[in-house]
Coordinates of C-alpha atoms in Angstrom, one line a residue:
M1 CA -12.4 30.3 -6.8
S2 CA -13.7 28.3 -9.8
D3 CA -15.8 25.2 -9.3
I4 CA -13.6 23.3 -11.7
V5 CA -9.9 23.2 -12.5
T6 CA -9.0 25.2 -15.6
L7 CA -5.8 25.5 -17.6
A8 CA -5.1 28.8 -15.8
H9 CA -4.7 26.9 -12.5
G10 CA -1.6 25.4 -14.0
A11 CA -0.2 28.5 -15.6
G12 CA 1.7 29.8 -12.6
G13 CA -0.3 33.0 -12.1
T14 CA -3.0 34.2 -9.7
Q15 CA -5.2 31.1 -10.2
T16 CA -2.3 28.8 -9.4
S17 CA -1.6 30.7 -6.2
E18 CA -5.3 30.3 -5.3
L19 CA -5.2 26.6 -5.9
I20 CA -2.1 26.1 -3.8
N21 CA -3.3 28.4 -0.9
N22 CA -6.9 27.3 -0.8
I23 CA -6.4 23.5 -1.2
V24 CA -2.8 22.3 -1.1
K25 CA -1.4 24.5 1.8
K26 CA -4.7 24.2 3.7
Y27 CA -4.3 20.5 4.1
F28 CA -0.5 19.9 3.8
D29 CA 0.8 22.7 6.1
N30 CA 3.6 21.7 8.4
P31 CA 6.9 23.3 9.5
D32 CA 8.8 21.7 6.6
L33 CA 6.4 22.6 3.8
T34 CA 8.1 25.1 1.5
A35 CA 6.9 27.7 -1.0
D36 CA 10.4 27.9 -2.5
D37 CA 11.9 25.8 -5.3
A38 CA 13.1 23.0 -3.0
A39 CA 12.6 22.0 0.6
V40 CA 15.6 22.4 3.0
L41 CA 15.4 19.6 5.5
A42 CA 17.2 18.1 8.5
A43 CA 19.2 15.1 7.4
P44 CA 18.2 11.9 9.1
K45 CA 20.9 10.1 11.1
G46 CA 22.4 7.0 9.5
K47 CA 21.1 5.5 6.3
I48 CA 18.0 6.6 4.4
A49 CA 15.5 4.8 2.2
V50 CA 14.0 6.6 -0.9
S51 CA 10.9 5.4 -2.8
T52 CA 8.7 6.9 -5.5
D53 CA 5.4 5.7 -6.9
G54 CA 2.7 6.9 -9.4
F55 CA -1.0 6.5 -8.8
I56 CA -3.6 6.4 -11.6
V57 CA -6.4 4.4 -9.8
S58 CA -9.8 4.2 -11.5
P59 CA -12.2 5.3 -10.1
A60 CA -10.4 8.0 -8.1
F61 CA -12.9 7.6 -5.3
F62 CA -13.8 4.3 -3.7
P63 CA -15.2 2.9 -0.5
G64 CA -12.4 3.4 2.1
G65 CA -10.5 6.1 0.4
N66 CA -9.5 7.9 -2.7
I67 CA -6.4 8.4 -4.9
G68 CA -5.0 11.0 -2.4
K69 CA -5.1 8.7 0.6
L70 CA -3.7 5.9 -1.6
S71 CA -0.8 8.0 -2.8
V72 CA 0.4 8.7 0.7
C73 CA -0.2 5.1 2.0
G74 CA 1.6 3.6 -1.0
T75 CA 4.9 5.4 -0.6
V76 CA 4.8 5.4 3.2
N77 CA 4.3 1.6 3.1
D78 CA 7.1 1.1 0.6
L79 CA 9.5 2.9 3.0
S80 CA 8.2 1.0 6.0
C81 CA 8.8 -2.3 4.3
M82 CA 12.5 -1.5 4.3
G83 CA 12.4 -0.8 8.0
A84 CA 12.5 3.0 7.4
R85 CA 10.6 5.5 9.4
P86 CA 8.8 7.8 6.9
R87 CA 10.0 11.3 7.3
Y88 CA 9.3 13.4 4.2
L89 CA 7.1 13.2 1.1
T90 CA 6.9 15.2 -2.1
C91 CA 3.8 15.2 -4.2
A92 CA 3.2 15.9 -7.9
M93 CA -0.3 16.2 -9.3
V94 CA -1.3 16.2 -13.0
I95 CA -5.0 17.3 -13.1
E96 CA -7.3 17.2 -16.1
E97 CA -8.9 20.5 -17.2
G98 CA -12.5 20.5 -15.9
F99 CA -11.8 18.3 -12.9
S100 CA -14.1 19.2 -9.9
M101 CA -12.5 21.5 -7.5
A102 CA -14.6 20.0 -4.7
D103 CA -13.2 16.5 -5.5
L104 CA -9.7 17.9 -5.6
D105 CA -10.3 19.5 -2.2
E106 CA -11.4 16.1 -0.8
I107 CA -8.4 14.3 -2.3
A108 CA -6.0 16.9 -0.7
R109 CA -7.9 16.6 2.6
Q110 CA -7.4 12.8 2.8
M111 CA -3.8 13.2 1.8
G112 CA -3.2 15.6 4.7
E113 CA -5.0 13.5 7.2
T114 CA -3.2 10.3 6.1
A115 CA 0.2 12.0 6.3
K116 CA -0.5 13.1 9.8
K117 CA -1.6 9.6 10.8
A118 CA 1.6 8.2 9.3
G119 CA 3.7 10.9 11.0
V120 CA 5.2 12.0 7.7
H121 CA 5.6 15.6 6.4
I122 CA 4.6 16.6 2.8
V123 CA 7.4 19.1 2.1
A124 CA 7.3 20.0 -1.6
G125 CA 5.4 19.3 -4.7
D126 CA 4.2 20.3 -8.2
T127 CA 0.8 20.9 -9.9
K128 CA 0.3 20.6 -13.6
V129 CA -3.0 21.0 -15.5
A130 CA -3.4 18.9 -18.7
G131 CA -6.0 19.6 -21.4
K132 CA -9.3 17.9 -21.5
G133 CA -8.8 14.2 -22.4
Q134 CA -5.1 14.2 -21.9
V135 CA -5.4 12.8 -18.3
D136 CA -8.2 10.8 -16.7
G137 CA -9.2 13.0 -13.8
V138 CA -6.0 13.3 -11.7
F139 CA -2.7 11.4 -11.5
I140 CA -0.5 11.7 -8.4
T141 CA 3.2 10.8 -7.9
T142 CA 4.7 10.8 -4.4
T143 CA 8.3 10.4 -3.4
G144 CA 9.3 9.5 0.1
V145 CA 12.4 9.6 2.3
G146 CA 12.7 7.5 5.4
E147 CA 15.2 7.0 8.2
L148 CA 16.4 3.4 8.5
L149 CA 16.0 1.8 11.9
P150 CA 19.3 0.6 13.3
G151 CA 19.6 -3.2 12.8
A152 CA 16.7 -3.4 10.3
C153 CA 17.6 -5.0 7.0
P154 CA 14.6 -6.8 5.5
A155 CA 15.1 -7.8 1.9
G156 CA 13.5 -10.1 -0.7
N157 CA 16.5 -12.4 -0.8
R158 CA 16.6 -13.1 2.9
A159 CA 13.7 -15.7 3.3
R160 CA 15.1 -18.9 4.9
P161 CA 13.7 -22.4 5.3
G162 CA 11.7 -22.6 8.5
D163 CA 10.6 -19.0 8.4
A164 CA 6.9 -18.4 9.3
I165 CA 4.9 -16.3 6.8
I166 CA 2.6 -13.7 8.3
V167 CA -0.1 -11.5 6.8
T168 CA -1.3 -8.6 8.8
G169 CA -5.0 -8.9 7.9
D170 CA -7.5 -10.2 5.5
V171 CA -6.4 -10.3 1.8
G172 CA -7.8 -9.0 -1.5
R173 CA -10.0 -6.2 -0.2
H174 CA -8.6 -3.3 -2.2
G175 CA -8.7 -5.1 -5.5
C176 CA -12.2 -6.3 -4.8
T177 CA -13.4 -2.8 -3.8
I178 CA -12.1 -1.3 -7.0
L179 CA -13.7 -4.0 -9.1
L180 CA -17.1 -3.4 -7.5
A181 CA -16.7 0.4 -7.7
R182 CA -16.4 0.1 -11.5
N183 CA -19.8 -1.6 -11.5
D184 CA -18.8 -3.7 -14.5
F185 CA -20.6 -6.8 -13.2
G186 CA -23.6 -5.1 -11.5
M187 CA -22.8 -6.8 -8.2
D188 CA -23.5 -5.4 -4.8
A189 CA -21.3 -6.4 -1.8
K190 CA -20.2 -4.6 1.3
V191 CA -16.4 -4.5 0.7
T192 CA -14.2 -1.6 1.7
S193 CA -10.6 -1.0 0.7
D194 CA -8.0 -1.8 3.4
C195 CA -6.0 1.3 2.3
A196 CA -3.9 2.3 5.4
P197 CA -0.4 3.5 6.4
L198 CA 1.5 0.8 8.1
W199 CA 4.6 2.3 9.7
N200 CA 3.1 1.7 13.2
A201 CA 2.8 -2.0 12.4
V202 CA 6.4 -2.2 11.2
E203 CA 7.8 -0.2 14.2
S204 CA 5.9 -2.5 16.6
M205 CA 7.3 -5.6 15.0
F206 CA 10.9 -4.3 15.2
G207 CA 10.2 -3.6 18.8
V208 CA 9.8 -7.4 19.2
T209 CA 12.8 -8.4 17.2
K210 CA 15.2 -7.0 14.6
D211 CA 15.4 -10.5 13.1
I212 CA 12.7 -10.0 10.5
H213 CA 13.9 -11.3 7.1
V214 CA 11.3 -9.9 4.6
I215 CA 8.5 -7.3 4.7
R216 CA 6.5 -6.6 1.6
D217 CA 3.2 -4.7 1.0
A218 CA 0.9 -6.8 -1.2
T219 CA -0.3 -4.2 -3.7
R220 CA -0.5 -5.0 -7.5
G221 CA -0.8 -8.8 -7.9
G222 CA -1.7 -9.3 -4.2
V223 CA -0.2 -11.7 -1.7
G224 CA 0.2 -14.5 -4.3
T225 CA 2.5 -12.4 -6.5
V226 CA 4.6 -11.2 -3.5
L227 CA 5.1 -14.8 -2.4
Y228 CA 6.2 -15.9 -5.9
E229 CA 8.6 -12.9 -6.0
I230 CA 10.2 -13.8 -2.6
A231 CA 10.4 -17.5 -3.5
G232 CA 12.3 -16.6 -6.6
Q233 CA 14.6 -14.0 -5.0
S234 CA 15.5 -16.3 -2.1
N235 CA 15.4 -19.6 -4.1
V236 CA 13.1 -21.3 -1.5
G237 CA 9.7 -23.0 -1.6
I238 CA 6.6 -21.7 0.1
R239 CA 3.8 -23.8 1.7
L240 CA 0.5 -22.1 2.6
I241 CA -2.3 -23.4 4.7
R242 CA -5.5 -22.5 2.8
E243 CA -7.9 -22.4 5.8
D244 CA -5.4 -20.1 7.6
I245 CA -5.5 -17.4 4.9
P246 CA -7.9 -14.6 6.2
V247 CA -10.5 -13.6 3.5
S248 CA -13.5 -11.5 4.4
D249 CA -17.0 -12.9 3.6
G250 CA -17.6 -10.2 1.0
V251 CA -14.4 -10.9 -0.9
K252 CA -15.1 -14.6 -0.7
G253 CA -18.5 -14.1 -2.2
V254 CA -17.3 -11.9 -5.1
C255 CA -14.3 -14.2 -5.9
G256 CA -16.6 -17.3 -5.8
M257 CA -19.1 -15.7 -8.3
L258 CA -16.3 -14.5 -10.7
G259 CA -13.9 -17.3 -10.3
L260 CA -11.1 -15.1 -8.9
E261 CA -8.3 -16.1 -6.5
P262 CA -8.3 -13.7 -3.5
L263 CA -4.5 -14.2 -3.2
Y264 CA -4.1 -12.3 -6.5
L265 CA -6.3 -9.4 -5.6
A266 CA -4.5 -6.2 -4.5
C267 CA -4.2 -5.0 -1.0
E268 CA -3.2 -1.5 0.0
G269 CA -3.0 -2.0 3.8
R270 CA -1.5 -5.4 4.2
L271 CA 2.0 -6.6 4.8
V272 CA 3.5 -10.0 4.1
V273 CA 6.2 -10.8 6.7
F274 CA 8.8 -13.6 6.8
A275 CA 10.4 -14.2 10.2
P276 CA 12.0 -17.1 12.1
R277 CA 9.3 -19.4 13.6
E278 CA 10.4 -18.6 17.2
H279 CA 9.4 -15.0 16.8
A280 CA 6.2 -15.5 14.8
E281 CA 3.7 -15.8 17.6
D282 CA 5.0 -12.7 19.4
L283 CA 4.9 -10.7 16.1
V284 CA 1.3 -11.7 15.5
E285 CA 0.3 -10.8 19.0
V286 CA 1.8 -7.3 18.8
L287 CA 0.3 -6.8 15.3
R288 CA -3.2 -7.6 16.6
Q289 CA -3.0 -4.7 19.0
I290 CA -2.9 -2.3 16.0
P291 CA -6.4 -1.5 14.5
D292 CA -5.4 -2.0 10.9
C293 CA -3.7 -5.4 11.7
S294 CA -6.2 -6.9 14.1
E295 CA -6.6 -10.0 11.9
A296 CA -2.9 -10.8 11.5
K297 CA -2.2 -14.5 11.1
I298 CA 0.5 -17.0 10.3
I299 CA -0.5 -18.5 6.9
G300 CA 2.4 -20.8 6.0
E301 CA 6.1 -21.5 6.1
V302 CA 9.2 -21.4 4.0
T303 CA 10.6 -24.8 2.8
E304 CA 13.6 -26.2 1.1
E305 CA 11.3 -28.2 -1.3
N306 CA 10.0 -26.8 -4.5
P307 CA 12.3 -23.7 -4.7
G308 CA 10.7 -20.9 -6.6
R309 CA 7.2 -22.3 -6.2
V310 CA 4.2 -21.7 -3.9
V311 CA 2.2 -24.7 -2.8
V312 CA -1.2 -24.6 -1.0
R313 CA -2.3 -27.2 1.5
T314 CA -6.0 -27.8 1.2
P315 CA -8.4 -28.5 4.1
V316 CA -8.5 -32.2 3.2
G317 CA -4.7 -32.5 3.5
G318 CA -3.8 -32.4 -0.2
E319 CA -1.4 -30.0 -1.7
A320 CA -1.7 -28.1 -5.0
L321 CA 0.6 -25.6 -6.8
L322 CA -0.7 -22.1 -6.7
P323 CA -0.8 -21.1 -10.4
Q324 CA 1.8 -18.4 -11.2
P325 CA 0.4 -14.9 -11.9
S326 CA 0.1 -14.0 -15.5
G327 CA -1.0 -10.8 -17.2
E328 CA -2.9 -8.0 -15.5
L329 CA -5.9 -9.3 -13.5
L330 CA -7.3 -5.8 -12.8
P331 CA -5.6 -2.7 -14.3
R332 CA -5.4 0.7 -12.7
I333 CA -6.0 -0.4 -9.1
C334 CA -3.4 1.9 -7.7

């Protein structure tokens, strides 16, 4: 097989079959994967959740993952945030002519490994090859179907005064990793993306209680943007405790040098959870048993005051309004 992707690999002939058999099928193979025009699947019981997401991250490879791993995690986590067990994924790739076949192989390998870790089957897909310069490397779109857990109904308009706010780990690592990988600032810091599938975390939390009001993954715009979205949807105020927000030393250093707010840097393996205060400690305890959530913490609470706003309590006891997000802090991070 060629060392690079050519237009012939997208033409539907022999080269297309080689690409599918030598890369796609090798890593995605499972009992539900089809070579036909559509997958025929067992229908989940009860309600389903469906989500689709496109991935154009630059660079496509970064410490902690690549666009393939990211494309599985992103859609798996969107389903999980609705309380839905991920069951099936479809995958569409648009690949630039001349893209390295070895890099494509590694992207597919990480997609397959991540899907297995998440317990989801990649069942169907599509491959297109675009001319040189029409696509930047490779773009991936994944669509997922999940089976809703009985009694689970998290939603953005369900936050209530008195709810505790939990994050499942340190914030801002993915956005910081992509920023450093671009090498625009000539900085060197040991920061690795938090990219991870999070269904196990969600399932463990619902094992504690079904009374979880909101679950969101803090991707573009980070935790800060998620909090403003929830405050607006639920018409409540949010108070954070600055010293309780987990931020790694590497991210702190980069943000300090560049004047960035870590709350607005993207995560790809972190959930923001709103739940009644009486359940919060038990939820944190069970989350900390999961490797990707070992630094879970309560970082604040929902209030009746300042509806639609996010306030941060400083270490000296003062309070300041978290500036609302505006514009695109870092484009093409997912």
